[in-house]
């Protein structure tokens, strides 16, 4: 570990804090329909879209209608994306001559991108045409992110409103999020990426002759336009197989830093939107504090476990010590330009949020380094969370936390002036329990079926980790992988597809029910007996509830994977 | 309920046109205008031929060149497409090794590679980046330590004084960006191009 490494991590945290308030303010204006500086340019386009879609922007929806609109939109996206992949061989913008994508893979990929997971069972540069990457995958990078943000905003409205029947209009939230938040940032930062070296072309793959006279074919494409929204929308699906480790996707340490900021920007900003909408920014900062503390714990664990390097190499006269001339540490599956600190930071950030982009191969992380992303996803990516699961996952835990606090003092729990009653607690528990059902259930299934075991690339506990990580990542809609697992098989494509579906929609529906039920409630006036939810006690309690819930559910599973591997490594056992 | 069907379909089409066609194609146009070199992949030409990209590593095996890091990329086997064969630095099929820290295969590979490198420069321990595969399999860089380690071999193969090659590495070393971000690195292709230039003087 180096001073510079810790400094880069601290600087990252500081910039996230600075971005939160202004970005939160802007997003609040967008979602409350206020005028923003982009309105003169974008307003006419926005109204044009409503007109052709037959949407009345002043009409608000009940939570059930809001949910149905979201599901229909997702279904339309699924069908078009599936069709595009199956037909790409006959369509234009395909200079590499990619064929139709095989059925189970096209199914998996469609579910993956409409659920904002971006799990990739395929190698993009050998599978997808430029048209599929743009009109299919880039589009879903935008709209699945906008869908997730819209849902989070609907839940926030549930907290903020009183005696209300509606939670907003899905179509308006979707369009405003895409046009006013995602697109403008994508254009500006995307061009910054091009300037820094990320390609943006429609050329055929480059045929180069290396200095030694060998032939090297270099994949090209419209990379930057997808790269930026992949990070901003916490999608995480790479234009290339190596994702943000690929030098074309992420050419230097500054693009790397900006990519990490993009991942956290919306998730962090949403905590502020939440605070503003419920009338007290302190409420938002309390949630931010919980997220921030969990983030720091994660990044410190990954950094300290990666920096000393692999003890097994010590016998071979290999130098893993950091110095002025090298970063040292566990460099297997890492890039020189990022070294250890930036890789550790990226690993934590991408799984704190639902991103899943990687700038280092998670499969080659040290056992405890690999444990952190796994746990981050198991908790439901509530740490800033990115566009979908983050804020609403955390608010579901907050409901649980005030419920437990209420039980301890024998009072009806309240959160933000709303009585938390049986219905909310049941729905919150249901949403929280969907994750372990899918993660642990499918992992158990895969470890007893030959088709599941056939996919592992590593032996011993690490092989189990590969399977557990896959269902963890799919269910949590993350998309990163212990990529040694051969997941492009009918078994994994279908089970992982189901896991992504369950993790997204079976969590969203109870969450929307909570939103609808909260919106209908009256506000209870604050009294001496009200448990304050904007102070240190609440922050501590919430972290405790998250740790206890996560620990009780997942400890047995992770002890079979990374924990036993760590112990084996210390004892010098190899597999 | 069915009133949401039309917006769902038309909205999907509208979003596809805006974010999936106008946006990426417009970005391509602007990028080609403002940053044509980067937008086309930072390609390097020598004597009118493309020799590679400044951002993409390539395979070096000759003792006369600096070598990049081991690469785990592969290509489909032409005899049996269901299998793959190792092809280092396959820039149309990026990939890492995905070997875990307790993998026998990883430890055996590092042991073998470290022993080979030890022969060419027994005086110093082998920098870890020279025996570990990168995440992309296309890492264009090695660490300065990894470059200095190879100086004796390259100098001997080219019949150059070590001091001169050493200076070349020094000149090719890129520090942390803005003094803060990332880690110091040496771009192998650019270093080798400089080396070739030196030889032809």
XYZ file of C-alpha atoms in Angstrom:
776
model
C 0.000 0.000 0.000
C 1.229 3.470 -0.786
C 0.415 6.970 0.402
C -0.486 7.853 -3.163
C -2.924 4.929 -3.286
C -4.768 6.083 -0.162
C -4.673 9.644 -1.453
C -6.361 8.654 -4.728
C -9.066 6.841 -2.757
C -9.597 9.836 -0.444
C -9.708 12.235 -3.384
C -12.336 10.090 -5.037
C -14.490 10.136 -1.898
C -14.123 13.897 -1.566
C -15.230 14.547 -5.153
C -18.272 12.291 -4.730
C -19.283 14.334 -1.660
C -18.849 17.584 -3.587
C -20.918 16.361 -6.545
C -23.831 15.102 -4.458
C -25.552 18.369 -3.581
C -25.442 20.229 -6.904
C -26.321 17.129 -8.887
C -29.091 16.284 -6.430
C -30.472 19.778 -6.834
C -30.491 19.492 -10.611
C -32.149 16.075 -10.591
C -34.798 17.279 -8.138
C -35.722 20.084 -10.517
C -35.900 17.642 -13.414
C -38.192 15.220 -11.588
C -40.470 17.873 -10.143
C -40.980 19.259 -13.633
C -39.267 22.579 -12.900
C -37.515 24.530 -15.652
C -33.805 23.865 -16.006
C -31.230 25.552 -18.212
C -31.642 22.875 -20.875
C -35.419 23.321 -21.112
C -35.393 25.704 -24.111
C -33.472 23.140 -26.198
C -34.936 19.886 -24.938
C -38.471 20.986 -24.074
C -39.793 20.822 -27.664
C -38.287 17.352 -28.199
C -39.776 16.179 -24.914
C -43.251 17.414 -25.803
C -42.935 15.902 -29.288
C -42.272 12.491 -27.765
C -45.320 12.758 -25.507
C -47.446 13.682 -28.509
C -46.443 10.731 -30.695
C -46.717 8.343 -27.719
C -50.133 9.646 -26.710
C -48.984 10.533 -23.190
C -50.608 13.312 -21.148
C -47.724 14.674 -19.141
C -50.008 16.227 -16.494
C -51.766 12.957 -15.759
C -50.273 11.088 -12.803
C -50.493 7.351 -12.214
C -51.469 5.054 -9.344
C -48.554 2.787 -8.356
C -50.158 -0.178 -10.111
C -50.468 1.715 -13.412
C -46.942 3.042 -12.964
C -45.714 -0.526 -12.549
C -47.702 -1.796 -15.544
C -46.329 0.973 -17.763
C -42.806 0.030 -16.660
C -43.414 -3.672 -17.350
C -44.908 -3.054 -20.806
C -42.033 -0.793 -21.741
C -39.543 -3.399 -20.570
C -41.391 -6.084 -22.546
C -41.258 -3.955 -25.706
C -37.523 -3.493 -25.149
C -37.001 -7.199 -24.629
C -38.724 -8.105 -27.885
C -36.893 -5.523 -30.008
C -33.506 -6.374 -28.516
C -34.053 -10.091 -29.047
C -35.154 -9.513 -32.637
C -32.198 -7.238 -33.360
C -29.708 -9.869 -32.198
C -31.361 -12.656 -34.164
C -31.525 -10.560 -37.348
C -28.208 -8.711 -37.144
C -26.638 -10.820 -39.905
C -29.100 -9.354 -42.413
C -28.929 -5.770 -41.162
C -26.461 -2.973 -42.002
C -23.529 -1.648 -39.917
C -21.943 -5.042 -39.540
C -18.433 -4.740 -40.995
C -17.094 -7.695 -38.999
C -19.792 -9.944 -40.486
C -21.298 -11.162 -37.202
C -23.924 -13.878 -37.535
C -27.299 -14.140 -35.800
C -26.881 -14.576 -32.044
C -27.821 -18.074 -30.831
C -31.262 -18.325 -29.143
C -30.387 -18.972 -25.499
C -27.648 -16.354 -25.667
C -29.972 -13.809 -27.278
C -32.531 -14.512 -24.519
C -29.918 -14.109 -21.801
C -28.537 -10.921 -23.310
C -31.973 -9.387 -23.766
C -32.966 -10.050 -20.149
C -29.557 -8.853 -19.098
C -29.805 -5.455 -20.795
C -33.460 -4.689 -20.074
C -32.867 -5.379 -16.377
C -29.837 -3.042 -16.255
C -27.660 -6.055 -15.396
C -25.467 -6.238 -18.470
C -24.238 -9.696 -17.642
C -22.394 -10.816 -20.757
C -22.181 -14.493 -21.544
C -20.589 -13.549 -24.865
C -17.475 -11.854 -26.174
C -18.832 -8.624 -27.722
C -16.127 -8.094 -30.330
C -16.751 -11.551 -31.818
C -20.538 -11.605 -31.378
C -22.313 -8.264 -31.781
C -22.589 -6.077 -34.876
C -22.164 -2.313 -34.571
C -25.890 -1.905 -35.161
C -26.723 -4.248 -32.263
C -24.227 -2.449 -30.033
C -25.766 0.945 -30.841
C -29.487 0.550 -31.500
C -29.802 -2.416 -29.150
C -27.328 -2.291 -26.320
C -26.593 1.447 -26.110
C -30.328 2.197 -26.174
C -30.910 -0.141 -23.241
C -27.984 1.362 -21.395
C -30.045 4.541 -21.426
C -33.576 3.317 -20.909
C -32.959 0.575 -18.348
C -31.069 3.143 -16.294
C -33.832 5.716 -16.727
C -36.380 3.074 -15.713
C -34.441 2.334 -12.542
C -34.130 5.995 -11.645
C -37.834 6.539 -12.327
C -38.709 3.747 -9.899
C -36.480 5.196 -7.212
C -38.162 8.567 -7.692
C -41.600 6.937 -7.420
C -40.617 5.475 -4.048
C -39.283 8.831 -2.877
C -42.604 10.434 -3.869
C -44.303 7.797 -1.730
C -42.372 9.059 1.279
C -42.795 12.714 0.391
C -46.526 12.847 -0.355
C -49.425 12.709 2.029
C -52.896 11.265 1.424
C -52.058 10.923 -2.267
C -53.288 8.323 -4.746
C -50.479 8.691 -7.298
C -46.699 8.310 -7.430
C -45.919 10.151 -10.690
C -46.108 9.341 -14.398
C -43.727 6.632 -15.570
C -43.465 7.956 -19.130
C -42.655 11.461 -18.015
C -40.041 10.265 -15.510
C -38.476 8.032 -18.168
C -38.281 10.721 -20.837
C -37.115 13.507 -18.536
C -34.422 11.326 -17.008
C -33.125 10.263 -20.418
C -33.198 13.670 -22.090
C -32.253 16.023 -19.244
C -29.845 13.897 -17.194
C -28.357 10.981 -19.099
C -27.975 12.293 -22.663
C -26.304 15.660 -21.950
C -23.727 14.081 -19.644
C -23.163 11.254 -22.129
C -22.411 13.681 -24.956
C -19.932 15.778 -22.978
C -18.104 13.024 -21.124
C -18.238 10.785 -24.195
C -16.314 13.358 -26.218
C -13.858 13.693 -23.332
C -13.308 9.940 -23.556
C -12.638 10.181 -27.306
C -10.107 12.936 -26.671
C -8.398 10.632 -24.178
C -8.220 7.796 -26.719
C -11.506 5.866 -26.691
C -12.366 5.053 -30.333
C -15.598 6.235 -31.951
C -15.819 4.923 -35.500
C -17.694 2.520 -37.748
C -14.558 1.129 -39.388
C -13.782 -2.471 -40.145
C -11.399 -4.121 -37.690
C -7.863 -2.851 -38.216
C -5.382 -5.214 -39.829
C -1.961 -4.337 -38.422
C 1.465 -5.840 -39.037
C 3.418 -5.834 -35.778
C 7.068 -4.824 -35.473
C 7.950 -8.514 -35.536
C 5.939 -8.991 -38.725
C 2.983 -10.851 -37.229
C -0.628 -10.033 -38.095
C -2.735 -8.366 -35.402
C -6.436 -7.715 -35.937
C -7.635 -4.854 -33.735
C -11.347 -4.587 -32.969
C -12.875 -1.125 -33.487
C -16.298 0.449 -33.202
C -18.443 3.219 -31.729
C -16.949 2.616 -28.276
C -17.030 5.998 -26.522
C -20.768 6.593 -26.983
C -21.497 3.297 -25.236
C -18.690 3.561 -22.691
C -19.962 6.717 -21.068
C -23.557 5.593 -20.611
C -22.361 2.178 -19.497
C -20.797 3.886 -16.483
C -23.288 6.708 -15.903
C -26.261 4.362 -16.085
C -24.395 1.816 -13.932
C -25.012 -0.726 -16.643
C -21.534 -2.163 -16.937
C -21.749 -4.093 -20.185
C -18.458 -3.711 -22.007
C -18.093 -2.867 -25.670
C -15.250 -5.395 -25.502
C -14.885 -8.572 -23.510
C -12.280 -7.146 -21.154
C -14.655 -4.298 -20.331
C -13.053 -1.270 -18.661
C -9.745 -3.116 -18.467
C -9.521 -2.894 -22.274
C -7.215 -0.018 -23.209
C -9.707 1.195 -25.831
C -12.500 1.417 -23.262
C -10.380 2.912 -20.520
C -7.078 4.228 -21.898
C -5.592 5.867 -18.816
C -5.907 6.538 -15.112
C -7.881 9.742 -15.631
C -10.559 8.094 -17.747
C -10.571 5.401 -15.072
C -11.170 7.979 -12.354
C -13.931 9.662 -14.354
C -15.573 6.286 -15.001
C -15.714 5.610 -11.274
C -17.181 9.056 -10.627
C -19.844 8.409 -13.259
C -20.826 5.189 -11.478
C -21.437 6.923 -8.153
C -22.718 10.297 -9.373
C -26.394 9.451 -9.844
C -26.625 7.118 -6.866
C -25.050 9.674 -4.560
C -27.117 12.477 -6.062
C -30.315 10.519 -5.496
C -29.750 10.551 -1.718
C -29.879 14.332 -1.985
C -32.965 14.223 -4.209
C -34.547 12.061 -1.518
C -33.643 14.563 1.206
C -34.950 17.520 -0.788
C -38.219 15.820 -1.716
C -39.013 14.744 1.858
C -38.193 18.249 3.027
C -34.931 17.716 4.911
C -31.578 17.290 3.222
C -30.239 15.882 6.506
C -32.361 12.770 5.908
C -30.531 12.319 2.628
C -27.135 12.864 4.209
C -27.908 10.238 6.874
C -28.485 7.693 4.107
C -25.350 9.003 2.356
C -23.347 8.485 5.566
C -24.399 4.843 5.814
C -23.420 4.305 2.191
C -20.134 6.170 2.620
C -19.063 4.172 5.650
C -19.863 0.846 3.990
C -17.977 1.998 0.883
C -14.850 2.879 2.872
C -14.921 -0.459 4.682
C -15.119 -2.249 1.336
C -12.350 -0.377 -0.457
C -10.009 -0.655 2.538
C -10.533 -4.423 2.593
C -9.868 -4.886 -1.121
C -6.822 -2.615 -1.115
C -5.206 -4.248 1.919
C -5.830 -7.728 0.545
C -4.493 -7.014 -2.980
C -1.449 -4.901 -2.086
C 0.751 -7.558 -0.434
C 0.566 -9.798 -3.510
C 0.274 -13.564 -3.791
C 2.217 -15.402 -1.049
C 2.663 -18.389 -3.362
C 4.982 -16.360 -5.634
C 7.460 -15.533 -2.869
C 9.429 -18.719 -3.461
C 10.105 -17.860 -7.137
C 12.216 -14.737 -6.648
C 9.343 -12.497 -7.844
C 9.296 -8.914 -6.604
C 5.825 -7.812 -5.457
C 6.926 -4.906 -3.244
C 5.692 -1.441 -4.210
C 8.446 1.013 -5.154
C 8.934 4.112 -7.274
C 9.299 1.824 -10.286
C 6.324 -0.496 -9.835
C 3.000 -0.805 -8.024
C 3.738 -4.371 -6.941
C 1.008 -6.480 -5.348
C -1.302 -9.029 -6.932
C -0.933 -8.027 -10.595
C -2.564 -11.142 -12.075
C -5.612 -9.853 -13.947
C -4.685 -6.203 -13.470
C -3.405 -3.484 -15.808
C -0.132 -1.629 -15.249
C -1.646 1.831 -15.793
C -4.117 1.276 -12.929
C -1.940 -0.699 -10.521
C -3.389 -1.884 -7.233
C -5.079 1.158 -5.661
C -7.158 2.158 -8.692
C -8.098 -1.460 -9.351
C -9.177 -1.975 -5.732
C -11.193 1.212 -5.825
C -12.865 0.310 -9.109
C -13.715 -3.193 -7.863
C -15.446 -1.748 -4.811
C -17.243 1.050 -6.640
C -18.574 -1.118 -9.449
C -20.187 -3.577 -7.012
C -21.288 -1.014 -4.412
C -23.390 0.253 -7.260
C -25.168 -1.990 -9.726
C -22.603 -1.272 -12.423
C -20.569 -4.386 -12.999
C -17.967 -2.861 -15.294
C -14.509 -4.099 -14.328
C -11.009 -2.711 -14.805
C -9.469 -5.790 -13.218
C -10.446 -9.444 -13.502
C -12.370 -10.224 -10.337
C -11.723 -13.941 -10.729
C -8.027 -13.287 -10.067
C -8.534 -11.155 -6.960
C -7.141 -12.451 -3.674
C -9.776 -14.408 -1.695
C -10.774 -11.511 0.576
C -10.463 -9.050 -2.297
C -13.045 -11.152 -4.145
C -15.229 -11.441 -1.044
C -15.933 -7.695 -0.980
C -17.626 -7.430 -4.394
C -19.571 -10.585 -3.589
C -20.879 -9.159 -0.306
C -21.581 -5.759 -1.861
C -23.891 -7.411 -4.365
C -25.487 -9.742 -1.796
C -26.556 -6.723 0.236
C -28.400 -5.556 -2.865
C -25.942 -2.893 -4.056
C -27.285 -0.393 -1.600
C -24.017 1.521 -1.360
C -24.798 4.473 -3.614
C -26.271 1.758 -5.686
C -26.345 3.474 -8.987
C -29.560 3.860 -10.767
C -31.746 1.065 -9.678
C -31.324 -0.962 -6.591
C -29.327 1.580 -4.624
C -31.637 4.105 -3.087
C -34.708 1.936 -2.923
C -32.800 -1.048 -1.555
C -31.394 1.170 1.153
C -34.811 2.656 1.943
C -36.233 -0.835 2.335
C -33.503 -1.530 4.885
C -34.349 1.787 6.547
C -37.942 0.621 6.935
C -36.623 -2.535 8.537
C -34.338 -0.518 10.795
C -37.105 1.730 12.144
C -39.292 -1.353 12.551
C -36.647 -3.004 14.724
C -36.143 0.224 16.648
C -39.908 0.375 17.166
C -39.953 -3.159 18.507
C -37.189 -2.310 20.965
C -39.067 0.600 22.529
C -42.562 -0.752 22.001
C -43.868 2.036 19.724
C -45.357 1.999 16.265
C -42.369 2.724 14.040
C -42.340 5.882 11.942
C -40.080 7.006 9.121
C -40.239 10.539 7.774
C -43.568 11.102 9.480
C -45.178 8.010 8.001
C -46.369 5.187 10.232
C -44.637 1.999 9.161
C -47.236 -0.714 9.474
C -47.564 -4.412 8.760
C -48.008 -3.949 5.010
C -44.820 -1.953 4.505
C -42.737 -4.265 6.653
C -44.071 -7.343 4.862
C -43.390 -5.865 1.440
C -39.930 -4.681 2.466
C -39.051 -8.127 3.798
C -40.380 -9.749 0.640
C -38.220 -7.513 -1.535
C -35.162 -8.136 0.623
C -35.674 -11.915 0.711
C -36.004 -12.305 -3.063
C -32.257 -11.799 -3.424
C -31.105 -14.716 -1.219
C -33.819 -16.950 -2.611
C -32.438 -16.523 -6.103
C -28.729 -16.301 -5.243
C -28.562 -19.230 -2.854
C -31.241 -21.307 -4.573
C -29.682 -21.218 -8.022
C -26.160 -21.649 -6.631
C -27.276 -24.764 -4.783
C -28.885 -26.050 -7.972
C -25.764 -25.406 -10.057
C -23.479 -27.140 -7.582
C -25.425 -30.402 -7.754
C -26.063 -30.526 -11.506
C -23.328 -31.684 -13.902
C -24.296 -28.855 -16.288
C -23.539 -26.372 -13.517
C -20.273 -27.905 -12.389
C -19.028 -28.233 -15.968
C -18.615 -24.464 -16.203
C -16.034 -23.795 -13.504
C -12.508 -22.846 -14.585
C -10.845 -23.015 -11.171
C -10.825 -26.021 -8.854
C -11.572 -26.142 -5.123
C -13.347 -23.373 -3.212
C -12.564 -20.864 -5.968
C -14.705 -22.876 -8.374
C -17.608 -22.630 -5.947
C -16.952 -18.887 -5.699
C -17.280 -18.618 -9.484
C -20.786 -20.138 -9.377
C -21.887 -18.155 -6.313
C -20.564 -14.933 -7.842
C -22.444 -15.548 -11.095
C -25.870 -15.899 -9.467
C -25.051 -13.129 -7.023
C -24.155 -10.793 -9.874
C -27.144 -11.768 -12.015
C -29.697 -11.505 -9.205
C -28.322 -8.207 -7.998
C -28.371 -6.955 -11.617
C -24.684 -6.157 -11.417
C -23.159 -7.974 -14.365
C -19.562 -8.360 -13.250
C -18.255 -11.906 -13.111
C -15.675 -14.311 -11.898
C -15.275 -14.626 -15.612
C -13.534 -17.981 -15.687
C -16.985 -19.543 -15.477
C -18.092 -20.746 -18.924
C -21.516 -19.179 -18.741
C -22.441 -19.311 -22.424
C -24.262 -22.649 -22.102
C -28.001 -23.330 -22.222
C -27.991 -24.105 -18.472
C -26.297 -20.903 -17.361
C -27.897 -18.674 -19.973
C -31.368 -19.743 -18.853
C -30.814 -19.901 -15.065
C -28.893 -16.645 -14.988
C -31.597 -15.067 -17.155
C -34.219 -16.139 -14.609
C -32.074 -14.862 -11.740
C -31.770 -11.431 -13.391
C -35.518 -11.352 -13.938
C -36.312 -12.279 -10.326
C -33.751 -9.874 -8.920
C -35.209 -6.957 -10.846
C -38.954 -7.383 -11.054
C -39.748 -9.403 -7.948
C -37.978 -6.685 -5.994
C -39.542 -3.774 -7.886
C -43.176 -4.834 -7.472
C -43.182 -5.003 -3.648
C -41.125 -1.837 -3.614
C -43.740 -0.021 -5.716
C -46.433 -1.373 -3.399
C -44.590 0.231 -0.490
C -44.428 3.486 -2.438
C -48.146 3.436 -3.180
C -49.094 2.560 0.368
C -46.854 5.257 1.859
C -48.180 7.924 -0.488
C -51.717 7.304 0.793
C -50.759 7.857 4.438
C -51.120 11.006 6.452
C -48.155 12.631 8.128
C -47.848 11.969 11.870
C -46.584 15.070 13.685
C -43.125 14.760 15.232
C -43.280 14.204 18.992
C -40.821 13.603 21.815
C -41.152 9.878 21.200
C -40.223 10.046 17.506
C -36.967 8.266 16.662
C -34.860 10.786 14.733
C -33.706 9.314 11.422
C -31.158 11.966 10.536
C -28.607 11.367 13.282
C -25.705 9.119 14.208
C -27.842 6.656 16.146
C -29.950 5.924 13.086
C -26.855 5.620 10.893
C -25.391 3.097 13.334
C -28.633 1.173 13.622
C -29.059 0.991 9.859
C -25.519 -0.289 9.352
C -26.192 -2.839 12.081
C -29.402 -4.051 10.455
C -27.674 -4.368 7.080
C -24.715 -6.246 8.562
C -26.873 -8.590 10.640
C -29.339 -9.331 7.837
C -26.540 -9.892 5.321
C -24.422 -11.888 7.730
C -27.207 -14.218 8.838
C -28.276 -14.962 5.303
C -24.963 -15.303 3.508
C -22.240 -16.252 5.966
C -22.568 -20.019 5.353
C -22.283 -19.551 1.588
C -19.312 -17.191 1.563
C -17.496 -19.311 4.130
C -17.531 -22.186 1.615
C -15.980 -19.942 -1.041
C -13.651 -17.020 -0.328
C -13.228 -17.621 3.396
C -12.131 -21.226 3.104
C -9.896 -20.214 0.180
C -8.246 -17.545 2.315
C -7.542 -20.109 5.035
C -6.245 -22.596 2.483
C -3.978 -19.965 0.947
C -2.515 -19.101 4.355
C -1.854 -22.801 4.880
C -0.170 -23.048 1.471
C -2.794 -25.327 -0.092
C -3.336 -25.065 -3.856
C -6.080 -26.450 -6.073
C -54.166 -1.219 -18.501
C -54.124 -1.661 -22.271
C -53.864 2.099 -22.563
C -50.192 1.663 -21.683
C -49.503 -0.558 -24.707
C -49.238 2.150 -27.335
C -46.921 4.380 -25.296
C -44.747 1.338 -24.526
C -44.226 0.479 -28.190
C -43.907 3.995 -29.571
C -41.666 5.072 -26.688
C -39.326 2.142 -27.329
C -39.044 3.130 -30.981
C -38.533 6.804 -30.152
C -35.835 6.002 -27.610
C -34.100 3.650 -30.025
C -33.987 6.385 -32.654
C -32.701 9.031 -30.215
C -30.290 7.099 -27.993
C -29.451 4.217 -30.307
C -29.028 5.942 -33.676
C -28.925 9.751 -33.544
C -26.726 9.830 -30.431
C -24.017 7.301 -31.390
C -23.922 8.350 -35.049
C -23.810 12.026 -34.104
C -21.035 11.308 -31.629
C -19.150 9.451 -34.367
C -19.429 12.476 -36.628
C -18.259 14.962 -34.013
C -15.466 12.672 -32.822
C -14.176 12.130 -36.362
C -14.136 15.886 -36.849
C -12.514 16.892 -33.560
C -10.259 13.952 -32.690
C -9.726 11.850 -35.825
C -6.547 10.154 -34.541
C -8.074 8.953 -31.269
C -11.493 8.220 -32.765
C -9.914 5.811 -35.227
C -8.022 3.871 -32.599
C -4.723 5.777 -32.109
C -3.102 3.783 -34.901
C 0.636 4.016 -35.506
C 2.005 4.036 -39.053
C 5.588 3.307 -40.064
C 6.707 3.400 -43.675
C 3.090 3.681 -44.765
C 1.931 0.567 -42.945
C -0.108 0.218 -39.777
C 2.145 -1.371 -37.179
C -0.403 -1.343 -34.367
C -2.120 1.001 -31.954
C -0.488 3.146 -29.307
C -3.088 1.866 -26.863
C -3.007 -1.841 -27.644
C -0.175 -4.127 -26.622
C 1.357 -6.499 -29.138
C 3.320 -9.690 -28.865
C 7.125 -9.436 -28.731
C 9.293 -12.540 -28.559
C 12.633 -11.464 -30.073
C 15.476 -10.755 -27.651
C 16.061 -7.514 -29.580
C 12.782 -6.025 -28.366
C 11.333 -5.229 -24.961
C 8.594 -7.715 -24.132
C 5.149 -6.884 -22.836
C 3.379 -8.764 -20.098
C 2.161 -12.328 -20.564
C -1.214 -12.331 -22.323
C -4.024 -14.833 -21.803
C -5.948 -14.123 -25.004
C -6.974 -16.968 -27.281
C -8.577 -17.579 -30.664
C -10.811 -20.413 -31.861
C -8.853 -23.404 -33.114
C -9.143 -23.565 -36.898
C -9.180 -27.388 -36.755
C -11.869 -27.614 -34.055
C -13.901 -24.395 -33.571
C -15.277 -25.629 -30.217
C -11.765 -25.355 -28.761
C -9.444 -22.380 -28.432
C -5.706 -22.045 -28.792
C -3.576 -19.450 -26.975
C -2.818 -16.442 -29.181
C -1.147 -13.700 -27.102
C -2.351 -10.141 -27.707
C -5.302 -11.126 -29.906
C -6.805 -7.658 -30.179
C -10.109 -8.922 -31.500
C -10.701 -11.212 -28.506
C -9.655 -9.521 -25.268
C -9.535 -11.611 -22.110
C -7.713 -12.235 -18.830
C -6.564 -15.584 -17.470
C -9.262 -15.658 -14.765
C -7.029 -17.897 -12.677
C -7.635 -17.546 -8.958
C -4.878 -16.944 -6.389
C -4.760 -20.558 -5.226
C -4.797 -22.030 -8.732
C -2.145 -24.684 -9.400
C -2.066 -23.664 -13.056
C -1.320 -20.038 -12.156
C 1.424 -20.890 -9.698
C 3.064 -23.341 -12.111
C 3.002 -20.743 -14.910
C 4.526 -18.030 -12.739
C 7.213 -20.441 -11.516
C 8.189 -21.364 -15.085
C 8.167 -17.789 -16.414
C 10.081 -16.434 -13.418
C 12.769 -19.104 -13.815
C 13.211 -18.209 -17.514
C 13.470 -14.483 -16.797
C 15.885 -15.145 -13.962
C 18.344 -16.550 -16.500
C 18.544 -13.327 -18.520
C 19.048 -11.086 -15.495
C 20.021 -13.016 -12.357
C 21.089 -9.948 -10.390
C 17.619 -8.627 -9.504
C 14.284 -10.241 -8.573
C 11.703 -10.466 -11.385
C 9.162 -7.579 -11.322
C 5.739 -9.087 -10.796
C 4.137 -7.500 -13.884
C 6.449 -9.543 -16.145
C 5.068 -12.848 -14.863
C 1.387 -11.995 -14.448
C -1.187 -11.726 -17.228
C -3.055 -8.453 -17.583
C -6.808 -8.074 -17.231
C -7.362 -7.339 -20.929
C -4.579 -9.473 -22.349
C -3.755 -6.322 -24.341
C -1.938 -4.248 -21.702
C 0.199 -1.819 -23.723
C 2.399 -1.060 -20.720
C 4.952 -2.585 -18.431
C 6.212 -1.009 -15.218
C 9.482 0.933 -15.281
C 10.885 -1.883 -13.114
C 9.820 -4.379 -15.779
C 11.542 -2.316 -18.495
C 14.817 -1.804 -16.614
C 14.877 -5.530 -15.887
C 15.045 -6.233 -19.641
C 17.750 -3.660 -20.449
C 20.730 -6.055 -20.227
C 19.123 -8.562 -22.615
C 18.052 -5.965 -25.185
C 21.398 -4.152 -25.069
C 23.299 -7.391 -25.576
C 21.092 -8.542 -28.466
C 21.478 -5.187 -30.228
C 25.115 -4.691 -29.397
C 24.343 -1.379 -27.731
C 25.783 -0.011 -24.507
C 23.405 -0.694 -21.594
C 23.589 2.964 -20.623
C 22.061 4.033 -23.931
C 19.139 1.583 -23.673
C 18.676 2.609 -20.046
C 18.285 6.227 -21.132
C 15.738 5.197 -23.718
C 13.618 3.553 -21.024
C 13.947 6.624 -18.854
C 12.694 8.807 -21.694
C 9.790 6.434 -22.391
C 8.625 6.299 -18.767
C 5.311 8.035 -18.169
C 4.746 9.194 -14.604
C 1.427 9.368 -12.796
C -1.050 11.548 -14.708
C -1.145 15.058 -13.216
C 1.256 13.629 -10.649
C -1.614 11.842 -8.892
C -3.544 9.330 -10.966
C -2.596 5.774 -11.814
C 0.895 4.319 -11.752
C 4.106 4.974 -13.700
C 4.259 2.979 -16.915
C 6.280 2.354 -20.060
C 4.471 1.830 -23.382
C 6.199 -1.190 -24.901
C 5.361 -0.522 -28.560
C 6.521 3.094 -28.377
C 9.702 2.053 -26.570
C 10.464 -0.551 -29.227
C 9.807 1.941 -32.036
C 12.298 4.284 -30.376
C 14.717 1.391 -30.121
C 14.409 0.625 -33.834
C 15.022 4.275 -34.658
C 18.157 4.209 -32.543
C 19.420 1.146 -34.419
C 18.972 2.738 -37.827
C 20.945 5.857 -36.982
